[in-house]
PDB file of C-alpha atoms in Angstrom:
ATOM      1  CA  MET A   1      -0.191-106.123  18.048  1.00 82.00           C
ATOM      2  CA  THR A   2       1.232-109.525  17.902  1.00 89.00           C
ATOM      3  CA  LEU A   3      -0.334-112.888  18.669  1.00 90.00           C
ATOM      4  CA  GLU A   4       2.330-112.957  21.240  1.00 94.00           C
ATOM      5  CA  THR A   5       0.824-110.031  23.009  1.00 94.00           C
ATOM      6  CA  LEU A   6      -2.559-111.679  22.807  1.00 94.00           C
ATOM      7  CA  LYS A   7      -1.060-115.009  24.617  1.00 95.00           C
ATOM      8  CA  GLN A   8       0.331-112.964  27.040  1.00 96.00           C
ATOM      9  CA  CYS A   9      -2.617-111.012  27.808  1.00 95.00           C
ATOM     10  CA  ARG A  10      -4.580-114.210  27.919  1.00 96.00           C
ATOM     11  CA  LYS A  11      -2.083-115.821  30.424  1.00 97.00           C
ATOM     12  CA  ALA A  12      -2.069-112.740  32.831  1.00 96.00           C
ATOM     13  CA  ALA A  13      -5.864-112.551  32.697  1.00 96.00           C
ATOM     14  CA  VAL A  14      -6.118-116.110  34.028  1.00 96.00           C
ATOM     15  CA  ASP A  15      -3.587-115.711  36.525  1.00 96.00           C
ATOM     16  CA  VAL A  16      -5.603-112.514  37.648  1.00 96.00           C
ATOM     17  CA  ARG A  17      -8.751-114.526  37.865  1.00 95.00           C
ATOM     18  CA  LYS A  18      -7.112-117.287  39.681  1.00 96.00           C
ATOM     19  CA  ALA A  19      -5.652-114.715  41.974  1.00 96.00           C
ATOM     20  CA  ALA A  20      -9.149-113.422  42.834  1.00 95.00           C
ATOM     21  CA  ASN A  21     -10.325-116.820  43.321  1.00 95.00           C
ATOM     22  CA  ARG A  22      -7.977-117.709  45.681  1.00 95.00           C
ATOM     23  CA  LEU A  23      -8.452-114.439  47.428  1.00 93.00           C
ATOM     24  CA  ALA A  24     -12.089-114.939  47.686  1.00 93.00           C
ATOM     25  CA  GLU A  25     -11.735-118.600  48.937  1.00 93.00           C
ATOM     26  CA  HIS A  26      -9.674-117.246  51.861  1.00 91.00           C
ATOM     27  CA  ARG A  27     -11.980-114.571  52.697  1.00 89.00           C
ATOM     28  CA  ALA A  28     -14.807-117.284  52.639  1.00 88.00           C
ATOM     29  CA  SER A  29     -13.120-119.498  55.262  1.00 84.00           C
ATOM     30  CA  ALA A  30     -12.806-116.503  57.702  1.00 76.00           C
ATOM     31  CA  GLY A  31     -15.610-117.407  59.524  1.00 68.00           C
ATOM     32  CA  ASN A  32     -16.187-115.075  62.407  1.00 61.00           C
ATOM     33  CA  ILE A  33     -13.035-112.750  62.769  1.00 54.00           C
ATOM     34  CA  GLY A  34     -14.964-109.706  63.672  1.00 51.00           C
ATOM     35  CA  GLY A  35     -12.838-109.331  66.591  1.00 49.00           C
ATOM     36  CA  MET A  36      -9.204-109.576  64.920  1.00 46.00           C
ATOM     37  CA  ARG A  37      -6.757-107.157  66.190  1.00 50.00           C
ATOM     38  CA  TYR A  38      -2.760-107.176  65.689  1.00 54.00           C
ATOM     39  CA  GLY A  39      -0.625-107.151  68.571  1.00 57.00           C
ATOM     40  CA  ASP A  40       2.070-104.356  68.518  1.00 53.00           C
ATOM     41  CA  THR A  41       4.822-106.862  70.078  1.00 58.00           C
ATOM     42  CA  PRO A  42       6.950-108.813  67.523  1.00 57.00           C
ATOM     43  CA  HIS A  43       6.509-112.528  67.687  1.00 57.00           C
ATOM     44  CA  GLY A  44       9.673-114.207  69.122  1.00 60.00           C
ATOM     45  CA  ARG A  45      11.400-117.401  67.542  1.00 61.00           C
ATOM     46  CA  GLY A  46       9.121-120.340  67.598  1.00 59.00           C
ATOM     47  CA  GLU A  47       5.984-118.609  69.157  1.00 63.00           C
ATOM     48  CA  PRO A  48       2.835-119.579  67.402  1.00 65.00           C
ATOM     49  CA  LEU A  49       0.771-116.815  65.417  1.00 63.00           C
ATOM     50  CA  ALA A  50      -2.654-116.213  66.642  1.00 75.00           C
ATOM     51  CA  PRO A  51      -5.283-117.571  63.952  1.00 77.00           C
ATOM     52  CA  GLN A  52      -6.525-114.190  63.355  1.00 78.00           C
ATOM     53  CA  GLU A  53      -2.965-112.837  62.659  1.00 83.00           C
ATOM     54  CA  ALA A  54      -1.972-115.866  60.293  1.00 83.00           C
ATOM     55  CA  TYR A  55      -5.409-115.101  58.523  1.00 87.00           C
ATOM     56  CA  MET A  56      -4.580-111.382  57.799  1.00 88.00           C
ATOM     57  CA  GLU A  57      -0.894-112.358  56.947  1.00 91.00           C
ATOM     58  CA  LYS A  58      -2.130-115.004  54.305  1.00 92.00           C
ATOM     59  CA  LEU A  59      -4.593-112.632  53.216  1.00 93.00           C
ATOM     60  CA  GLU A  60      -2.160-109.619  52.596  1.00 95.00           C
ATOM     61  CA  GLN A  61       0.084-111.897  50.838  1.00 96.00           C
ATOM     62  CA  LEU A  62      -2.683-113.048  48.407  1.00 95.00           C
ATOM     63  CA  GLN A  63      -3.901-109.265  48.079  1.00 96.00           C
ATOM     64  CA  GLU A  64      -0.334-108.533  46.965  1.00 97.00           C
ATOM     65  CA  ASP A  65      -0.283-111.699  44.395  1.00 96.00           C
ATOM     66  CA  TRP A  66      -3.424-110.392  43.083  1.00 95.00           C
ATOM     67  CA  PHE A  67      -1.959-106.510  42.548  1.00 96.00           C
ATOM     68  CA  GLN A  68       1.125-108.112  40.772  1.00 97.00           C
ATOM     69  CA  CYS A  69      -0.951-110.018  38.430  1.00 95.00           C
ATOM     70  CA  ASP A  70      -2.983-107.209  37.681  1.00 95.00           C
ATOM     71  CA  GLU A  71      -0.039-104.767  37.114  1.00 97.00           C
ATOM     72  CA  VAL A  72       1.148-107.233  34.515  1.00 96.00           C
ATOM     73  CA  LEU A  73      -2.331-107.515  32.661  1.00 95.00           C
ATOM     74  CA  VAL A  74      -3.182-103.782  32.636  1.00 96.00           C
ATOM     75  CA  PRO A  75      -0.822-102.541  30.102  1.00 96.00           C
ATOM     76  CA  LEU A  76      -1.424-105.895  27.906  1.00 95.00           C
ATOM     77  CA  ALA A  77      -5.033-105.291  28.005  1.00 96.00           C
ATOM     78  CA  ARG A  78      -4.971-101.544  27.060  1.00 96.00           C
ATOM     79  CA  GLU A  79      -3.259-102.798  23.987  1.00 94.00           C
ATOM     80  CA  VAL A  80      -5.694-105.393  23.284  1.00 94.00           C
ATOM     81  CA  MET A  81      -8.749-103.148  23.986  1.00 94.00           C
ATOM     82  CA  ARG A  82      -7.058-100.314  21.182  1.00 94.00           C
ATOM     83  CA  SER A  83      -6.762-102.981  18.611  1.00 92.00           C
ATOM     84  CA  ALA A  84     -10.356-104.630  19.540  1.00 93.00           C
ATOM     85  CA  SER A  85     -11.928-101.475  19.705  1.00 93.00           C
ATOM     86  CA  ARG A  86     -12.132-100.788  15.895  1.00 92.00           C
ATOM     87  CA  LEU A  87     -13.759-104.379  15.199  1.00 94.00           C
ATOM     88  CA  PRO A  88     -17.459-104.791  14.709  1.00 94.00           C
ATOM     89  CA  TYR A  89     -19.463-106.139  17.529  1.00 90.00           C
ATOM     90  CA  PRO A  90     -19.225-109.876  17.918  1.00 92.00           C
ATOM     91  CA  GLN A  91     -15.586-109.676  17.230  1.00 94.00           C
ATOM     92  CA  ASN A  92     -14.411-107.412  19.463  1.00 95.00           C
ATOM     93  CA  ARG A  93     -16.639-108.825  22.329  1.00 96.00           C
ATOM     94  CA  LEU A  94     -15.098-112.284  21.772  1.00 96.00           C
ATOM     95  CA  ILE A  95     -11.743-111.134  21.628  1.00 95.00           C
ATOM     96  CA  GLU A  96     -12.224-109.080  25.128  1.00 95.00           C
ATOM     97  CA  ASP A  97     -14.062-111.632  26.881  1.00 95.00           C
ATOM     98  CA  TYR A  98     -11.358-114.316  26.165  1.00 95.00           C
ATOM     99  CA  TYR A  99      -8.122-112.523  25.979  1.00 94.00           C
ATOM    100  CA  ILE A 100      -8.787-109.829  28.443  1.00 95.00           C
ATOM    101  CA  MET A 101     -11.459-111.219  30.908  1.00 94.00           C
ATOM    102  CA  GLY A 102     -10.170-114.912  30.699  1.00 92.00           C
ATOM    103  CA  ASP A 103     -13.333-116.367  30.305  1.00 94.00           C
ATOM    104  CA  ASP A 104     -13.626-120.021  28.612  1.00 94.00           C
ATOM    105  CA  TRP A 105     -14.955-120.314  24.958  1.00 94.00           C
ATOM    106  CA  SER A 106     -18.451-121.905  26.617  1.00 94.00           C
ATOM    107  CA  THR A 107     -19.003-119.060  28.795  1.00 95.00           C
ATOM    108  CA  ILE A 108     -18.224-116.436  26.331  1.00 95.00           C
ATOM    109  CA  ASN A 109     -20.478-118.396  23.333  1.00 95.00           C
ATOM    110  CA  GLU A 110     -23.316-118.630  25.963  1.00 95.00           C
ATOM    111  CA  LEU A 111     -22.947-115.036  26.971  1.00 94.00           C
ATOM    112  CA  HIS A 112     -23.009-114.054  23.183  1.00 94.00           C
ATOM    113  CA  GLY A 113     -25.709-116.857  21.950  1.00 94.00           C
ATOM    114  CA  LEU A 114     -23.198-118.211  19.646  1.00 94.00           C
ATOM    115  CA  ASN A 115     -22.227-121.881  18.932  1.00 94.00           C
ATOM    116  CA  ARG A 116     -18.362-122.757  19.011  1.00 94.00           C
ATOM    117  CA  GLN A 117     -18.226-122.886  15.064  1.00 96.00           C
ATOM    118  CA  GLN A 118     -19.673-119.136  14.635  1.00 96.00           C
ATOM    119  CA  SER A 119     -17.364-117.697  17.416  1.00 94.00           C
ATOM    120  CA  ARG A 120     -14.579-119.691  16.111  1.00 94.00           C
ATOM    121  CA  TYR A 121     -15.254-117.989  12.525  1.00 96.00           C
ATOM    122  CA  GLN A 122     -15.509-114.405  14.408  1.00 96.00           C
ATOM    123  CA  VAL A 123     -12.437-114.663  16.602  1.00 95.00           C
ATOM    124  CA  ARG A 124     -10.199-116.008  13.028  1.00 95.00           C
ATOM    125  CA  LYS A 125     -11.672-112.852  11.108  1.00 96.00           C
ATOM    126  CA  ALA A 126     -11.006-110.747  14.083  1.00 95.00           C
ATOM    127  CA  LEU A 127      -7.239-112.112  14.311  1.00 94.00           C
ATOM    128  CA  GLU A 128      -6.675-111.471  10.681  1.00 94.00           C
ATOM    129  CA  LYS A 129      -7.806-108.036  11.085  1.00 93.00           C
ATOM    130  CA  ILE A 130      -6.108-106.905  14.126  1.00 90.00           C
ATOM    131  CA  LEU A 131      -2.837-108.860  12.758  1.00 87.00           C
ATOM    132  CA  GLU A 132      -2.565-107.141   9.327  1.00 86.00           C
ATOM    133  CA  ARG A 133      -2.936-103.673  10.972  1.00 80.00           C
ATOM    134  CA  ALA A 134       0.089-104.366  13.020  1.00 67.00           C
TER     135      ALA A 134
END
């Protein structure tokens, strides 16, 4: 595994997180849409979509975006997990949370009870071990 793989994994994880947030926001904006149904007839030129159909089409597009981002992340995450699994406790969790889960450092440090200096030291040691094996 290379440093470039870690960077690609981090970018993919952030993209998946952003896509999931957009999807959640869209679902939250639905309001009361319990009676939604698709019509079987295609819309003619210039005919406006019903709000329910527009909601469903946007939802399908957002879900497709999320699936595409996730397809990029899965193989990269698998490779990072394989390398991180050989590391001791704080190092493997820091690598997984940052590069695979896409969390920011303040959240990770709070979760593991570390300050930024401690986590920076642990990540540097983890990267040295991972990159020396490659």
